[in-house]
Amino acid sequence: MIKNRFLTISLAIVLVLSILAGCTGSGGSSKDSASNGEVEIKVWLTPQWKGVLDASEDGADYDSFFKHAAKRFSEEYKDHKVKVTVEVVAGDQRDELLNVNLNGGTPPDVFFESVFAMGDYAHRGALVPLNDIVDDEAKKDIAQSHWDNVTFGDDIYFYPFSQNPGTLTYNADMFKAAGLEKYIGGEEEIKTWTLTEYEEILNALKANLPKDKYSNAYPMGLYALNNQGDTWNLAYLRMFGNQFFDNEGNLIINDENGVKAANWLKKIYDDGLTNPGAESVSSNDVNAMFQNQQLAVSFTNAILFNNAKADMESGKAPKFDIRLANIPSASGDPLTFTYVTGATVFDTKDETRIKVSKDFVKFISTDPELVKASKNGVPVRTSVAKEFSAEKPFFAAYSANDQYMFNFTGNVPGYSQLRQVLYPELQALYTGSKTAKEVVESYQTKGNEVIESSKADSVIYK
Amino acid sequence: MKIIKQSYKENLTGYLFIAPQILLFLIFLVYPIIEGVRLSLFKISYQDEVFVGFDNYRRLFSDPVFIQSTINTVIFVVFIVALTVGFAIFVSAAIFDKNAKYVSFIRGAYYIPVMVSMVVMSMIWSFLLNPANGLIPFIAREMEIVSVNFLGDTKWVLPVIIFVTFATNVGQAIILYIASMIGVPKELLEAAEVDGASKIKVVFKIIIPMVKPTTIYIIIMNIIAVLKIFVVIQLLTGGGPNNASTTLMYYLYNNAFKYNQLGIASAVGVIMFLITLALSIPQLRAMFKEN
């Protein structure tokens, strides 16, 4: 009797487990979708710009451009009948969604996103190189610095489409109210201040900003709740000349200049030159505070800046004189970085889908009409930037900044995890539980551990 | 032999009846547990899986953030469960024998936060406590009271999370206790009244012992729920400042979905499973013994 029961239960368990094993086993196997005639590819993107070419179009949304491009591609593509499905995913859900889908064997075919956020997937062997779809004409039209940004090891993994340079933004009305007229730049200028001037500005804002007009307002936005917007924190840590990565891609923040930069951040925080509670304030909070005129200086990028202006025009946010400035440094040269955005192709193990996906990426990145959409950020193509230079005067200002550009990721493996190491250290700095020296030391040690273990797993370093 | 066969046939009918449930149990509970244990012994990348034995566990125990997460989780479990049980007994014992409408009102008032999504609750608390533009720090600044950063101070962040979670969950325990206390035989309470026992004596000598099964149930359920505490951490503190409020579940989530360290995340899952099992077995045994 007991034996029979045992047998029945055992058989049931074996049966269920073998069914499950059968279900999961097929995930990784390669398959070819060409046999059924129609090739279906999935295109994912995080919110970038609305509309095909412009947000003023009827029904403009984040997927408008890709839906339009997909329709044209399906009509014009000769090799296969193609169906392209487009899906917009939230930026802060990107890694969660991708990791779940990669582990389940169902990655998207194409992903359009900022390159810095996706580099890890190249190191993990989840992306396919795009060298074969990049021609000499494109190489000439797009600056080498952008190609460097999308090259991991020897291969190109992203087709650069547009860029989104990061700067500071300031409320010129608040500057005027604090008697800082001489530091205000032109409306279409990215103003460069020296570090001494910047400190003067922050101190003057703290002392002279009229409390009745700007109650509960602070000179500068500072945040360290999570990894969002951490590129500006990385830039601040370079203020005194630290180069961040050595030639082997290891962190070298723990030196005199790194400590000076961390001390500077702690000092402006302690002196009340920033919003309080930076350790538990997010970049979103800071952005909202700036739009509500509770901060005089904040972080921004080209897209955020345009959105802020649009919000003011539409009455969603209070209207004020908003302008751009560079992140200052001790040397006097501005610190600038850019988010290159572009499309990448995932290794779905399906040769046909990979081929069609590559052709789709080439189509959106080279078609003369479609590449015009890059004007919504800053075009990476010189030809497009030239075409819209009269309409978009900031393009020239961003272009002048190119010479000061630094590659904030260093294209190192494990960058996503490296980002998770920085903000707890900054929190420790602001709460006073660690000194500036301890913070850079600890960040370097933990960061290099992440880089080392990611290098061991990286297909590019193998 | 014939009898045994017949009895087996009868049992087989029973097995067939429970087969759908068993099948779902095996697929959605047993299989993930087995797979979790298996994954915890592998290093997993997009390209391949490499067997690493107990390496993931060794890495975990040498990671100070994991140790901090474990300590924080234990603190949350102890304080939230103790507060929930203590407060729920206090409120329920005070009102269960009052007017039915009054009992309903109190029950409803405490139960409303349970019905509200934890996400919404966390966002409201974030709005109240945000040090830069939150309501409480703003009022403190306006009144020129020394403002404390409740979410950014390592001394305050744990008590704040304990309070927020407790305030959101206590309604469930109150509902269960009131129902259980209403079920206490009236004769016992009347006899105590005749004997001139004080309310405190009635609570401690009659009510609390009589609702012991409910207490055990609430303790087990709350321990399991608090071990999995995640949303409030994700939305309110992000595990900060400097990992001071990271919990095991948050650590697991980060490893599984942000860093793609599935082996490490599975090892955390296995450890959490063992902790829950270890905590639940003695309590369940006590409950069954009583019955």
Coordinates of N, CA, C and O in Angstrom, one line a residue, chain A residues 186-272:
Chain A
G186 N 23.8 84.5 -22.6 CA 22.8 84.8 -23.6 C 21.7 83.7 -23.6 O 21.9 82.6 -23.1
E187 N 20.6 84.1 -24.3 CA 19.4 83.1 -24.3 C 19.8 81.8 -25.1 O 19.2 80.8 -24.8
E188 N 20.7 82.0 -26.0 CA 21.0 80.8 -26.8 C 22.5 80.4 -26.6 O 23.1 79.8 -27.4
E189 N 22.9 80.7 -25.4 CA 24.3 80.4 -25.1 C 24.4 79.4 -23.9 O 23.5 79.3 -23.1
I190 N 25.4 78.6 -23.9 CA 25.7 77.7 -22.8 C 26.8 78.4 -22.0 O 28.0 78.4 -22.4
K191 N 26.4 79.1 -20.9 CA 27.3 80.0 -20.2 C 28.4 79.1 -19.5 O 28.1 78.1 -18.8
T192 N 29.6 79.6 -19.5 CA 30.7 78.9 -18.8 C 31.2 79.8 -17.6 O 31.5 81.0 -17.9
W193 N 31.0 79.3 -16.4 CA 31.6 80.0 -15.2 C 32.8 79.3 -14.7 O 32.9 78.1 -14.9
T194 N 33.7 80.0 -14.1 CA 34.8 79.3 -13.4 C 34.3 78.8 -12.1 O 33.2 79.2 -11.7
L195 N 35.0 77.9 -11.5 CA 34.5 77.3 -10.2 C 34.4 78.4 -9.1 O 33.4 78.4 -8.4
T196 N 35.3 79.4 -9.1 CA 35.3 80.5 -8.1 C 34.0 81.3 -8.4 O 33.3 81.7 -7.5
E197 N 33.7 81.6 -9.7 CA 32.5 82.4 -10.0 C 31.3 81.6 -9.6 O 30.3 82.2 -9.0
Y198 N 31.3 80.3 -9.8 CA 30.1 79.5 -9.5 C 29.9 79.5 -8.0 O 28.7 79.6 -7.5
E199 N 31.0 79.4 -7.2 CA 30.8 79.5 -5.7 C 30.2 80.8 -5.3 O 29.4 80.9 -4.4
E200 N 30.7 81.9 -6.0 CA 30.2 83.2 -5.7 C 28.7 83.3 -6.0 O 27.9 83.8 -5.2
I201 N 28.3 82.7 -7.1 CA 26.9 82.7 -7.5 C 26.1 82.0 -6.4 O 25.0 82.5 -6.0
L202 N 26.5 80.8 -6.0 CA 25.7 80.0 -5.0 C 25.6 80.8 -3.7 O 24.5 80.8 -3.1
N203 N 26.7 81.4 -3.3 CA 26.7 82.1 -2.0 C 25.8 83.3 -2.1 O 25.0 83.6 -1.2
A204 N 25.8 84.0 -3.3 CA 25.0 85.2 -3.5 C 23.5 84.8 -3.5 O 22.7 85.5 -2.9
L205 N 23.2 83.7 -4.1 CA 21.8 83.2 -4.2 C 21.3 82.9 -2.8 O 20.2 83.2 -2.5
K206 N 22.2 82.3 -2.0 CA 21.8 82.0 -0.6 C 21.5 83.2 0.2 O 20.5 83.3 0.9
A207 N 22.4 84.2 0.0 CA 22.3 85.4 0.9 C 21.2 86.4 0.3 O 20.5 87.0 1.1
N208 N 21.1 86.5 -1.0 CA 20.3 87.7 -1.5 C 19.0 87.3 -2.1 O 18.3 88.2 -2.5
L209 N 18.7 86.1 -2.3 CA 17.4 85.7 -2.9 C 16.3 86.2 -2.0 O 16.2 85.8 -0.9
P210 N 15.4 87.1 -2.6 CA 14.3 87.6 -1.7 C 13.4 86.4 -1.2 O 12.8 85.7 -2.1
K211 N 13.2 86.4 0.1 CA 12.5 85.2 0.7 C 11.0 85.4 0.4 O 10.3 84.4 0.3
D212 N 10.5 86.6 0.2 CA 9.0 86.7 0.0 C 8.7 86.2 -1.4 O 7.6 85.6 -1.6
K213 N 9.5 86.5 -2.4 CA 9.2 86.1 -3.7 C 9.6 84.6 -4.0 O 8.9 83.9 -4.7
Y214 N 10.7 84.1 -3.4 CA 11.1 82.8 -3.6 C 11.2 82.1 -2.2 O 12.3 81.9 -1.7
S215 N 10.1 81.7 -1.6 CA 10.1 81.1 -0.3 C 10.5 79.6 -0.5 O 10.2 79.0 -1.5
N216 N 11.2 79.1 0.5 CA 11.6 77.7 0.5 C 12.5 77.4 -0.8 O 12.4 76.3 -1.3
A217 N 13.3 78.3 -1.2 CA 14.2 78.1 -2.4 C 15.6 78.0 -2.0 O 16.1 78.5 -1.0
Y218 N 16.4 77.2 -2.8 CA 17.8 77.0 -2.5 C 18.6 77.3 -3.8 O 18.1 77.2 -4.9
P219 N 19.9 77.5 -3.6 CA 20.7 77.8 -4.8 C 20.8 76.7 -5.8 O 20.6 76.9 -7.0
M220 N 21.2 75.5 -5.4 CA 21.5 74.4 -6.3 C 20.9 73.1 -6.0 O 20.7 72.8 -4.8
G221 N 20.5 72.3 -7.0 CA 19.9 71.0 -6.7 C 21.0 69.9 -6.6 O 22.0 69.9 -7.3
L222 N 20.8 69.1 -5.5 CA 21.8 68.0 -5.3 C 21.0 66.8 -4.8 O 20.0 67.0 -4.0
Y223 N 21.4 65.7 -5.3 CA 20.5 64.5 -5.0 C 21.4 63.2 -5.0 O 22.5 63.2 -5.7
A224 N 21.0 62.2 -4.2 CA 21.7 61.0 -4.2 C 20.8 59.8 -3.7 O 21.3 58.8 -3.2
L225 N 19.5 60.0 -4.0 CA 18.6 58.9 -3.5 C 18.9 57.6 -4.2 O 18.9 56.5 -3.6
N226 N 19.1 57.7 -5.5 CA 19.3 56.5 -6.3 C 20.2 56.8 -7.5 O 20.9 57.8 -7.5
N227 N 20.2 55.9 -8.5 CA 21.2 56.1 -9.6 C 20.7 57.0 -10.7 O 21.4 57.3 -11.6
Q228 N 19.4 57.5 -10.6 CA 18.9 58.4 -11.6 C 19.6 59.7 -11.6 O 19.7 60.4 -10.6
G229 N 20.1 60.1 -12.8 CA 20.7 61.4 -12.9 C 22.1 61.4 -12.4 O 22.7 62.5 -12.1
D230 N 22.7 60.2 -12.1 CA 24.0 60.2 -11.5 C 25.2 60.7 -12.4 O 26.3 60.9 -11.9
T231 N 24.9 60.9 -13.6 CA 26.0 61.4 -14.5 C 26.5 62.7 -14.1 O 27.7 63.0 -14.2
W232 N 25.6 63.6 -13.6 CA 26.0 64.9 -13.1 C 26.8 64.7 -11.8 O 27.8 65.4 -11.6
N233 N 26.5 63.8 -11.0 CA 27.3 63.5 -9.8 C 28.7 63.0 -10.2 O 29.7 63.4 -9.6
L234 N 28.8 62.2 -11.3 CA 30.1 61.8 -11.8 C 30.9 63.0 -12.3 O 32.1 63.0 -12.1
A235 N 30.1 63.9 -12.9 CA 30.8 65.1 -13.5 C 31.4 65.9 -12.3 O 32.5 66.4 -12.4
Y236 N 30.6 66.1 -11.2 CA 31.0 66.9 -10.1 C 32.3 66.3 -9.5 O 33.2 67.0 -9.1
L237 N 32.4 64.9 -9.5 CA 33.6 64.3 -9.0 C 34.8 64.5 -9.9 O 35.9 64.2 -9.4
R238 N 34.6 64.9 -11.1 CA 35.8 65.2 -12.0 C 36.2 66.7 -11.9 O 37.1 67.1 -12.6
M239 N 35.5 67.5 -11.1 CA 35.7 69.0 -11.1 C 37.1 69.4 -10.9 O 37.5 70.5 -11.4
F240 N 37.9 68.6 -10.1 CA 39.2 69.0 -9.8 C 40.3 68.3 -10.6 O 41.4 68.2 -10.3
G241 N 39.8 67.7 -11.7 CA 40.8 67.1 -12.7 C 40.9 65.6 -12.6 O 41.7 65.1 -13.4
N242 N 40.2 64.9 -11.8 CA 40.3 63.5 -11.7 C 39.8 62.9 -13.0 O 38.8 63.3 -13.6
Q243 N 40.5 61.9 -13.5 CA 40.2 61.3 -14.8 C 39.2 60.1 -14.7 O 38.8 59.5 -15.7
F244 N 39.0 59.6 -13.5 CA 38.0 58.6 -13.2 C 38.4 57.1 -13.6 O 38.4 56.2 -12.8
F245 N 38.8 56.9 -14.9 CA 39.2 55.6 -15.3 C 40.6 55.6 -15.9 O 41.0 56.6 -16.5
D246 N 41.4 54.5 -15.6 CA 42.7 54.5 -16.2 C 42.6 53.7 -17.6 O 41.5 53.4 -18.0
N247 N 43.7 53.5 -18.2 CA 43.7 52.9 -19.6 C 43.1 51.5 -19.6 O 42.6 51.0 -20.6
E248 N 43.2 50.8 -18.4 CA 42.7 49.4 -18.3 C 41.2 49.4 -17.9 O 40.7 48.3 -17.7
G249 N 40.6 50.6 -17.8 CA 39.2 50.6 -17.4 C 39.0 50.4 -15.9 O 37.9 49.9 -15.6
N250 N 39.9 50.7 -15.1 CA 39.7 50.7 -13.6 C 39.5 52.0 -13.1 O 40.0 53.0 -13.6
L251 N 38.7 52.1 -12.0 CA 38.5 53.4 -11.3 C 39.7 53.9 -10.7 O 40.5 53.2 -10.0
I252 N 40.0 55.2 -10.9 CA 41.1 55.9 -10.2 C 40.7 57.1 -9.5 O 41.4 58.1 -9.4
I253 N 39.5 57.1 -8.9 CA 38.9 58.2 -8.2 C 39.7 58.6 -6.9 O 39.7 59.7 -6.5
N254 N 40.3 57.5 -6.3 CA 40.9 57.8 -5.0 C 42.3 58.4 -5.1 O 43.3 57.8 -5.0
D255 N 42.3 59.7 -5.4 CA 43.5 60.5 -5.4 C 43.2 61.9 -4.8 O 42.0 62.1 -4.5
E256 N 44.1 62.7 -4.8 CA 44.0 64.1 -4.2 C 42.8 64.8 -4.8 O 42.0 65.4 -4.1
N257 N 42.7 64.8 -6.2 CA 41.6 65.5 -6.9 C 40.3 64.9 -6.6 O 39.3 65.6 -6.6
G258 N 40.2 63.6 -6.5 CA 38.9 62.9 -6.2 C 38.4 63.3 -4.8 O 37.3 63.6 -4.6
V259 N 39.4 63.4 -3.9 CA 39.0 63.7 -2.5 C 38.5 65.2 -2.5 O 37.6 65.5 -1.8
K260 N 39.3 66.0 -3.2 CA 38.9 67.5 -3.2 C 37.5 67.7 -3.7 O 36.7 68.5 -3.2
A261 N 37.2 66.9 -4.8 CA 35.8 67.0 -5.4 C 34.7 66.6 -4.4 O 33.7 67.2 -4.3
A262 N 35.0 65.5 -3.7 CA 34.0 65.0 -2.8 C 33.9 66.0 -1.6 O 32.8 66.2 -1.1
N263 N 35.0 66.5 -1.2 CA 35.0 67.6 -0.1 C 34.2 68.8 -0.6 O 33.4 69.4 0.2
W264 N 34.3 69.1 -1.8 CA 33.6 70.3 -2.4 C 32.1 70.1 -2.3 O 31.3 70.9 -1.8
L265 N 31.7 68.9 -2.7 CA 30.2 68.5 -2.6 C 29.7 68.6 -1.2 O 28.7 69.2 -0.9
K266 N 30.5 68.0 -0.3 CA 30.1 68.0 1.1 C 30.0 69.4 1.7 O 29.1 69.8 2.4
K267 N 31.0 70.3 1.2 CA 31.0 71.7 1.8 C 29.8 72.5 1.3 O 29.2 73.1 2.1
I268 N 29.5 72.4 0.0 CA 28.3 73.2 -0.5 C 27.0 72.7 0.1 O 26.1 73.4 0.4
Y269 N 27.0 71.4 0.4 CA 25.8 70.8 1.1 C 25.7 71.3 2.5 O 24.7 71.8 3.0
D270 N 26.8 71.2 3.3 CA 26.8 71.7 4.7 C 26.6 73.2 4.8 O 26.0 73.6 5.8
D271 N 27.1 73.9 3.8 CA 26.9 75.4 3.8 C 25.5 75.8 3.4 O 25.2 77.0 3.4
G272 N 24.6 74.9 3.1 CA 23.3 75.2 2.8 C 23.1 75.8 1.4 O 22.2 76.6 1.1

